[in-house]
Coordinates of C-alpha atoms in Angstrom, one line a residue:
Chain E
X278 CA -31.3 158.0 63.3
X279 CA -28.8 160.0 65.0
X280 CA -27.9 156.7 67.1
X281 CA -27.5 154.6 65.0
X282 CA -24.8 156.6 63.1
X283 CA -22.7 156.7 65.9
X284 CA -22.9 153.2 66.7
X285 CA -22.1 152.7 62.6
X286 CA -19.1 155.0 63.0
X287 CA -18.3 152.9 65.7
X288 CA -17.7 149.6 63.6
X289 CA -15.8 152.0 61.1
X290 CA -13.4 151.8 63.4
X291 CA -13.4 148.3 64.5
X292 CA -13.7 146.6 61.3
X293 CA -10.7 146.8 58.4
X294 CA -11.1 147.1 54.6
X295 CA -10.4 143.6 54.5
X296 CA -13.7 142.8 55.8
X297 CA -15.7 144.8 53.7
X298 CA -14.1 144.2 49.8
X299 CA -15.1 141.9 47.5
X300 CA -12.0 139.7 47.1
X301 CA -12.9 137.9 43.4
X302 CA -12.0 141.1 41.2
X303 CA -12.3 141.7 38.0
X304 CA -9.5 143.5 36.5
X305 CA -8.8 144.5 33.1
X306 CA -5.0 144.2 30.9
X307 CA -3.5 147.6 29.5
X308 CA -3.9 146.0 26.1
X309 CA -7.3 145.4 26.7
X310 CA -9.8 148.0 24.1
X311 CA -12.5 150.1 25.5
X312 CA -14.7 148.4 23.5
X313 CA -13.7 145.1 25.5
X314 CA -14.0 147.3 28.4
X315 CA -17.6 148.0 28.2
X316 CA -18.8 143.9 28.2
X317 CA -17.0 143.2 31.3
X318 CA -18.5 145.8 33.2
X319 CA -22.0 145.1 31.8
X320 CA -21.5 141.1 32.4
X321 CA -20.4 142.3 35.8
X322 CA -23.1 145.4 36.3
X323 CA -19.6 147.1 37.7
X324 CA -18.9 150.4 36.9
X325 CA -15.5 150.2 36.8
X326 CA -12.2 148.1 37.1
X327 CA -8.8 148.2 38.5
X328 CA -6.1 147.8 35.5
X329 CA -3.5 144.5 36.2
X330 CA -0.3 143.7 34.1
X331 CA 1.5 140.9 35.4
X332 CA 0.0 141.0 39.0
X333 CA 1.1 144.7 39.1
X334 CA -1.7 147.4 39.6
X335 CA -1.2 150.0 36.8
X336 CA -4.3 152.0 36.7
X337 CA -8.2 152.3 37.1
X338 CA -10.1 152.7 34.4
X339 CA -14.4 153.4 35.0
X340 CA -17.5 153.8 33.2
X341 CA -17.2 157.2 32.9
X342 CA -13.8 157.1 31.1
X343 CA -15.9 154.6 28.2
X344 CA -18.4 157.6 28.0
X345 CA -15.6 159.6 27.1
X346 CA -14.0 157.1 24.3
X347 CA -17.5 157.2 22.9
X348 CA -18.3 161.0 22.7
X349 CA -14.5 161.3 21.1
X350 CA -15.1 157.7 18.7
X351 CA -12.1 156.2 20.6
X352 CA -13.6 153.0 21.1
X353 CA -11.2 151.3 19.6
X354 CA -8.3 152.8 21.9
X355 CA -6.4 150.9 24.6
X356 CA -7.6 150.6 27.9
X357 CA -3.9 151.6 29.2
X358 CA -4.0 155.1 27.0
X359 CA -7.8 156.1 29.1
X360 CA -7.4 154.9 32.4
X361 CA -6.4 156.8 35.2
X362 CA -2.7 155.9 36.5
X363 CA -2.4 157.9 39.7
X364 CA -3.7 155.3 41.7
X365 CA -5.4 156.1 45.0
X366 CA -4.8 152.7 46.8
X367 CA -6.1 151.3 50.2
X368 CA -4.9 148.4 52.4
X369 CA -6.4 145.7 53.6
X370 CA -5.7 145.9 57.3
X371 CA -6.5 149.6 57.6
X372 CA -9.7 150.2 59.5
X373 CA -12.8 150.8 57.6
X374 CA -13.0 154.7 58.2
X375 CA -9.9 155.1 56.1
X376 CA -12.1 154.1 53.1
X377 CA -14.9 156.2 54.3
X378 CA -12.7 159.2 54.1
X379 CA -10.8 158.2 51.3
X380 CA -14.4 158.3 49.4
X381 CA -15.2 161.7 50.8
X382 CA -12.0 163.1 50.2
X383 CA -11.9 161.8 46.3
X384 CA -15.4 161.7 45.3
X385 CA -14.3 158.0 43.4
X386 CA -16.7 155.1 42.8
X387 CA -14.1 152.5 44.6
X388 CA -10.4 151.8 45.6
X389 CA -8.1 148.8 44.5
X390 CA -7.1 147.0 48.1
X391 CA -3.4 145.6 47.7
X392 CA -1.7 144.3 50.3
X393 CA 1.1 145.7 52.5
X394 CA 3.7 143.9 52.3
X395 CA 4.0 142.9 48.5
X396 CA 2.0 145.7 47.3
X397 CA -0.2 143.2 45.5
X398 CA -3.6 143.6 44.5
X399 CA -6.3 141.7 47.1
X400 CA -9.3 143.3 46.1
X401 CA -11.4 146.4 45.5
X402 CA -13.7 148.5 47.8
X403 CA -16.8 150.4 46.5
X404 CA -19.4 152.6 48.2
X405 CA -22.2 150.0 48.6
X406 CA -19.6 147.3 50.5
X407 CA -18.8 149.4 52.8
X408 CA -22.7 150.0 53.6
X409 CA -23.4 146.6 53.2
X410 CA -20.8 145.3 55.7
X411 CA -21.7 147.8 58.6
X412 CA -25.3 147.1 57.7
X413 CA -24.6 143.2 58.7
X414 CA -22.3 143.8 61.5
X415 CA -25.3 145.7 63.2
X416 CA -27.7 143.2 62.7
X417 CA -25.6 140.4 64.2
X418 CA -24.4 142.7 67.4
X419 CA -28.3 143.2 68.1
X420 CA -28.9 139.5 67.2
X421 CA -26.7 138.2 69.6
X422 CA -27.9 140.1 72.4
X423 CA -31.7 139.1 71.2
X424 CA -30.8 135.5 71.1
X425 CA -29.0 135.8 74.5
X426 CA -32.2 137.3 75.8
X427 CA -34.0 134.4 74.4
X428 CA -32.5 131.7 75.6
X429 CA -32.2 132.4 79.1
X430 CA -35.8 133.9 79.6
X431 CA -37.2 130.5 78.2
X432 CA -34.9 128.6 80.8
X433 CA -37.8 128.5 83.5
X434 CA -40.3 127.0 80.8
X435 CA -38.0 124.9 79.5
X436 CA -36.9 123.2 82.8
X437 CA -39.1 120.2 84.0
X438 CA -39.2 120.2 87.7
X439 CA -41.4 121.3 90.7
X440 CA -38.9 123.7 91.7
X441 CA -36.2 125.4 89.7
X442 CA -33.5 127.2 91.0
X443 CA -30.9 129.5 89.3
X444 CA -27.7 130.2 91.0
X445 CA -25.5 132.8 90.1
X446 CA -22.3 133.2 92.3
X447 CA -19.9 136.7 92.4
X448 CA -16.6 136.3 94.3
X449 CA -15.6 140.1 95.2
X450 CA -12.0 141.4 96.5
X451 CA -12.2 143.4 99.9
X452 CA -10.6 146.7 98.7
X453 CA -10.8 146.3 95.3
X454 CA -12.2 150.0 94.3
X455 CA -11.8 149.2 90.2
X456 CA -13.8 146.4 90.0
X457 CA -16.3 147.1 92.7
X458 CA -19.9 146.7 90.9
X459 CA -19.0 144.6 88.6
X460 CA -21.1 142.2 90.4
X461 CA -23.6 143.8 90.7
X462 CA -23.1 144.8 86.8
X463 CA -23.1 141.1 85.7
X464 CA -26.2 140.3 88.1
X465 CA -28.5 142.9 86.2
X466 CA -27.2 142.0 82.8
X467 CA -28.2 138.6 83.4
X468 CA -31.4 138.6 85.1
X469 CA -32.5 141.2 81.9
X470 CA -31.9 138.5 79.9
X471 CA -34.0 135.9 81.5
X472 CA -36.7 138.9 81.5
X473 CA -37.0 140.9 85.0
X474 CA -39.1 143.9 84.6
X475 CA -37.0 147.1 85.0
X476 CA -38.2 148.6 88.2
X477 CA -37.5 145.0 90.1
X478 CA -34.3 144.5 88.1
X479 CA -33.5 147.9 89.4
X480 CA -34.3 147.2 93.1
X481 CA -32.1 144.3 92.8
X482 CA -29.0 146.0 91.3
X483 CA -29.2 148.9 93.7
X484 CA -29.2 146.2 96.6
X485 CA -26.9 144.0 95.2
X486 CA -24.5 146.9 94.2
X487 CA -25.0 148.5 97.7
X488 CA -23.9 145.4 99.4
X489 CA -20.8 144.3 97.1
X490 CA -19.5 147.9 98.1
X491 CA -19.7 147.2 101.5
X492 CA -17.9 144.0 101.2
X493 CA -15.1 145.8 99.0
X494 CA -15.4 148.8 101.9
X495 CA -15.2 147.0 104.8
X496 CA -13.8 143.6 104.3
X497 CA -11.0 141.4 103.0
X498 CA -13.3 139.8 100.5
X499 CA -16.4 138.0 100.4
X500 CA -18.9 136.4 97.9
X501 CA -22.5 137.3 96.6
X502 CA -24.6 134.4 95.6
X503 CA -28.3 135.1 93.9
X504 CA -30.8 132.2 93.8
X505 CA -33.5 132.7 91.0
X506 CA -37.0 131.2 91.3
X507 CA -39.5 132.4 88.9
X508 CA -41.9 133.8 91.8
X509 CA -38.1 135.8 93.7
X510 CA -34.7 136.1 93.8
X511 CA -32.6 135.9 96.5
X512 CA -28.9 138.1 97.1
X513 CA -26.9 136.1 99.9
X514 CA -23.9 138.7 100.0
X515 CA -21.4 136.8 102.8
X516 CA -17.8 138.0 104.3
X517 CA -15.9 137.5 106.9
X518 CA -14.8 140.6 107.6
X519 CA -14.8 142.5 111.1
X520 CA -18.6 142.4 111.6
X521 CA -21.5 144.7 112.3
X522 CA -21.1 145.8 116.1
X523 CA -24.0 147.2 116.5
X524 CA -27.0 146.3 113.6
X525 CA -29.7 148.3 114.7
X526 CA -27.2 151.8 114.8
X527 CA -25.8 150.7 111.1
X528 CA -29.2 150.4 110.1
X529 CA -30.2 154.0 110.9
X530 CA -29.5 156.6 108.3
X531 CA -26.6 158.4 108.2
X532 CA -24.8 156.4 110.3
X533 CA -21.0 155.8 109.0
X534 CA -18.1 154.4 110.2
X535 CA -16.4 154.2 106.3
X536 CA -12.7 156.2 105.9
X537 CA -12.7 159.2 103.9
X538 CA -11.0 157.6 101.6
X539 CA -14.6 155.5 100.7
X540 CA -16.0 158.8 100.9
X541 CA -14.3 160.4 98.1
X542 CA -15.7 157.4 95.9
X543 CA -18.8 158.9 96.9
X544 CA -20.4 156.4 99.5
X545 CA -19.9 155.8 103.3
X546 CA -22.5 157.7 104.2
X547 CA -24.6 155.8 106.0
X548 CA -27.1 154.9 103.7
X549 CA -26.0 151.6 102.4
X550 CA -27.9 148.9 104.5
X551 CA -31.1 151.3 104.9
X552 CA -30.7 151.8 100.9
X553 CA -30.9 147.9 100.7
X554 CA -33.8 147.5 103.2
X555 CA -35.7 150.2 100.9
X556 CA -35.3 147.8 97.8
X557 CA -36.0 144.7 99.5
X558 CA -39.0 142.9 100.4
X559 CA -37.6 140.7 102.9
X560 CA -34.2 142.0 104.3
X561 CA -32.2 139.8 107.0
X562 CA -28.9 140.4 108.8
X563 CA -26.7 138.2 110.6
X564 CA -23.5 139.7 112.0
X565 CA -21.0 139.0 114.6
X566 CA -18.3 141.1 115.1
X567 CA -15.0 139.8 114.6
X568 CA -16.6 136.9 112.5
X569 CA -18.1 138.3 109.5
X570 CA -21.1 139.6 108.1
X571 CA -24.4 138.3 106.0
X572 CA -27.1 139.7 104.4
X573 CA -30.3 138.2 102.6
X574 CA -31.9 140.1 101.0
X575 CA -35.6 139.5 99.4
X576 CA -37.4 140.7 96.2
X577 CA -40.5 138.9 94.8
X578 CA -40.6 139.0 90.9
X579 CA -44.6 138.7 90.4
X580 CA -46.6 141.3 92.7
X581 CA -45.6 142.5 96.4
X582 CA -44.8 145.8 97.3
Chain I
X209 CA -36.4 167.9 78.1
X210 CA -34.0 166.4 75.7
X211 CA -30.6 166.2 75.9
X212 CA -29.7 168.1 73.1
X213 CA -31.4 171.1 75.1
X214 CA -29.5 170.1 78.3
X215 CA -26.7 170.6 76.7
X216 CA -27.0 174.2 75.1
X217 CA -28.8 175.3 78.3
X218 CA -25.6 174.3 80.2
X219 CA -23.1 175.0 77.3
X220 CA -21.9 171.5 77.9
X221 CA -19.3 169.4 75.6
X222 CA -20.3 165.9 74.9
X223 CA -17.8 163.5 75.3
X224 CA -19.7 160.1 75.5
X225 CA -23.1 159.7 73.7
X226 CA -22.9 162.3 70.7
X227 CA -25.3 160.0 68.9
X228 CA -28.2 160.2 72.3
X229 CA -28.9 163.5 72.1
X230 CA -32.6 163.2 71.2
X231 CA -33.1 161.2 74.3
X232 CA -35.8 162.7 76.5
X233 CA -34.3 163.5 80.5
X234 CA -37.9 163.6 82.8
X235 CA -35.8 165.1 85.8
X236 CA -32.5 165.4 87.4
X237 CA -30.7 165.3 90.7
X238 CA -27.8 167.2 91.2
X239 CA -25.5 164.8 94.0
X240 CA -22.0 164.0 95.2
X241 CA -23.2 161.2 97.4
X242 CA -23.7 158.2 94.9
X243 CA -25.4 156.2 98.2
X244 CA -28.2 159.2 98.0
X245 CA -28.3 158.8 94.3
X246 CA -29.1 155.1 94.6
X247 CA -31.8 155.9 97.4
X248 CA -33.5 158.9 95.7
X249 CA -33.2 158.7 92.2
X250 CA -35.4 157.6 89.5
X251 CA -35.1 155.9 86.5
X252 CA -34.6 158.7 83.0
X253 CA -33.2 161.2 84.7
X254 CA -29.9 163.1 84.3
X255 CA -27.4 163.0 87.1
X256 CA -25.1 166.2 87.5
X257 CA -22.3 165.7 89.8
X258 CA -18.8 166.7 90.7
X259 CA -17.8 163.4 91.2
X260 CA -15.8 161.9 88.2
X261 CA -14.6 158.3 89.4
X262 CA -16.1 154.8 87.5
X263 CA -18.5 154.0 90.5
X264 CA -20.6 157.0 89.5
X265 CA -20.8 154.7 85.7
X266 CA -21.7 151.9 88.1
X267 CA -24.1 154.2 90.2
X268 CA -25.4 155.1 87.0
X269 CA -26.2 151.5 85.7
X270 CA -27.6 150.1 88.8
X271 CA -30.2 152.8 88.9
X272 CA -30.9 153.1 85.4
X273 CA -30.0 156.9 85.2
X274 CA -30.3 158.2 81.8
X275 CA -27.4 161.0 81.0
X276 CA -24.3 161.7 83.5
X277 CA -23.6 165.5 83.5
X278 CA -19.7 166.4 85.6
X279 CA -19.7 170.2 86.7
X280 CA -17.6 172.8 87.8
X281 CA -15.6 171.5 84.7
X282 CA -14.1 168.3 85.8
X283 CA -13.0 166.0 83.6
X284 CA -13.5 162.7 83.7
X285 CA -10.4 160.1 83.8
X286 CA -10.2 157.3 81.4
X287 CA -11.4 154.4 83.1
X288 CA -14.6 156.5 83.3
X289 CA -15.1 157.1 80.3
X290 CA -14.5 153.6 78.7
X291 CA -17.2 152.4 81.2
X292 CA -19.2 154.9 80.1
X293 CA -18.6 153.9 76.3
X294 CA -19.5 150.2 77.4
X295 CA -23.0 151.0 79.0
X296 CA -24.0 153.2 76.5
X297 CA -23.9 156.2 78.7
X298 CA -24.0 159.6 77.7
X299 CA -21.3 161.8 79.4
X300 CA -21.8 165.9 79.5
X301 CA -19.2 168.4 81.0
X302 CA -20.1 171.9 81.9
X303 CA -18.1 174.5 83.5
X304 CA -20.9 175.8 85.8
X305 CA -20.7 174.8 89.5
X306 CA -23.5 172.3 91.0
X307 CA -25.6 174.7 92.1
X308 CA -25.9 176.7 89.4
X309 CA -26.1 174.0 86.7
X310 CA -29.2 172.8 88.4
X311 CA -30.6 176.1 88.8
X312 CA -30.3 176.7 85.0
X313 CA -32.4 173.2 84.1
X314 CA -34.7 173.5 87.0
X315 CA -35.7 177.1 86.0
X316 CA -36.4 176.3 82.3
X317 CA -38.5 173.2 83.6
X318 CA -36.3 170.4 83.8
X319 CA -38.2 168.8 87.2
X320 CA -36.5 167.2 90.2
X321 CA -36.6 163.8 91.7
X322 CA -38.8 163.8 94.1
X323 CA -41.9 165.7 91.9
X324 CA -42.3 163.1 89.6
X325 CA -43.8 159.8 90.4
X326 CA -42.6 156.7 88.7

């Protein structure tokens, strides 16, 4: 419940009045009677109506003002002597939570809409639009990530061969501490969608992740590439950076040889490769020094470890 | 534990996730070293650290970590935060020190790492 609120207020702030009014209005004339007043809100189940002369907004005029015609026997009267002229008015680009407030602040039924720039009338914004607009914008954000999710996880199923492979390829920027992860950040999103179980989805990240910040660490720049088969995926992360010197020391835990800058940001120390080994089934390393630097890394999707 | 009780155990101001409270944290680990975090750390539990850059988000996301808690009353920058707001992850800030913050959950039951098994 609470959630969803937030996400709600959320698209109050993303979406304008614009989107949310209903654009054909009805509108009374000054000179209209009450009497008048009362079939075009029951032909139009509205319960109430912005008040137009010549294109020029002049008043509101509700349900609730009728009511009052009737209890006095004013029915006759003109629509311009009971309605309410102090218009409260909203525009049409101001974000939705303007309205929202607007409605809590006045306790009124709706607002006219007019336009900024010639202050004409575009439309008029009730309670229920507003509920009905954020009601659809929700469903489409979770529908698009639904049909996302979908698509891609029938993409093995749908593909007619004896093997099928996916290939996914990252380029990452040697010393590029902003976007480091992001990667490893697009490689989860995606294999989510084409339906990885969480706890292999998250042996993958954490390897792939672990690997794209060495290359950012240690390198000028390098690439990750995944290969998806149904039964495993694959994580080729490739540089050619200065090189492992000596494997089998980087490999024990603890072992370092990252700046302090690196370990500010809260790694180099010396737990990346043996962090990747831990999430892999199948880990290989190929290094030379001087050359550059790559690692395979291994994780079966259906059973193993 | 939820996080709504995290966060009055540790008098701690929410500034990403207002609407998450009700989620339910199984244990926590209290780290600088976001390499440790990936290797030790299980998935639905709160993180409480003094770091406050956007790999700690990324840490976060790899390893499926629930909540984010900064101590000793560091703020997080911006970046952070909008990362945070994209993922969906709830962001506390408390003013006690490491140490103590973890004290606090781990004495009113909140378990650690390593005592719960997946």
């Amino acid at each position: 419940m609470n959630r969803e609120i937030t996400k709600v207020q959320e698209l109050a702030y993303e979406l304008t009045v614009e989107q949310a009014m209903t654009r054909d209005v009805v509108k009374v004339h000054s000179k209209n009677r009450m009497g008048e007043l009362r079939e075009i809100l029951r032909i139009n189940r509205i319960s109430g109506t912005p008040v137009v002369d010549k294109d020029k907004l002049v008043g509101v005029v509700s349900i609730e003002d009728f009511i009052k015609c009737l209890a006095d026997g004013e029915i006759d009267s003109f629509v311009g002597d009971k309605m309410t002229r102090e218009v409260k008015t909203l525009y049409e680009d101001e974000p939705l939570i303007h309205a929202v407030n607007k409605f809590n602040k006045h306790g009124f039924g709706r607002f006219p809409v007019v336009e900024r720039s010639s202050g004409k009338l575009v439309g008029v914004i009730a309670k229920g639009d507003i509920i009905k607009t954020l009601l659809k914008e929700l469903e489409i954000n979770y529908h698009e990530e639904e049909i996302h999710r979908y698509r891609a996880s029938h993409i093995f199923r749908d593909i007619i061969a004896d093997k099928t492979t996916l290939i996914f390829e990252y380029d990452i920027a040697g010393q590029d501490f902003k976007h480091a992860g992001e990667s490893a950040s697009g490689l989860k999103k995606s294999l989510a969608r084409l339906g990885i179980p969480p706890q292999i989805l998250r042996r993958i990240a954490i390897a792939t992740y672990e690997a794209e910040m060495n290359i950012v660490i240690f390198t000028s720049g390098g690439r990750i590439t995944a290969y998806i088969r149904p039964d495993e995926i694959r994580v080729k992360a490739v540089d050619s950076g200065p090189g492992i010197p000596d494997v089998k020391k980087a490999m024990q835990p603890g072992f370092s040889t990252a700046p302090p800058l690196v370990q500010e940001l809260g790694f180099g120390a010396g737990m990346g490769l043996p962090n990747i080994k831990k999430c892999a089934d199948k880990m290989n390393i190929n290094s030379v020094a001087g050359k550059g630097t790559e690692i395979e890394v291994i994780i079966y999707t259906q059973g193993e470890k | 534990m939820t996080l709504d009780k995290i966060k009055k155990i540790l008098n701690a101001k929410v500034i990403v996730g207002s609407d998450a409270l009700n989620a339910d944290i199984k244990m926590a680990c209290g780290c600088d070293l976001m390499s440790d975090v990936l290797a030790f750390v299980k998935s639905d539990s709160l993180l409480l650290t003094g770091l406050t850059n956007p790999q700690v988000i990324r840490t976060v996301e790899m390893s499926d970590i629930k909540a984010v808690c900064f101590v000793r009353g560091k703020k997080p920058d911006k970046e952070t935060v909008e990362l945070a707001k994209s993922k969906n992850i709830p962001l506390l800030l408390t003013d006690f020190p490491l140490f103590e913050a973890c004290g606090k959950l781990y004495k009113e039951g909140l378990a650690g790492c390593s005592e719960i098994n997946e």
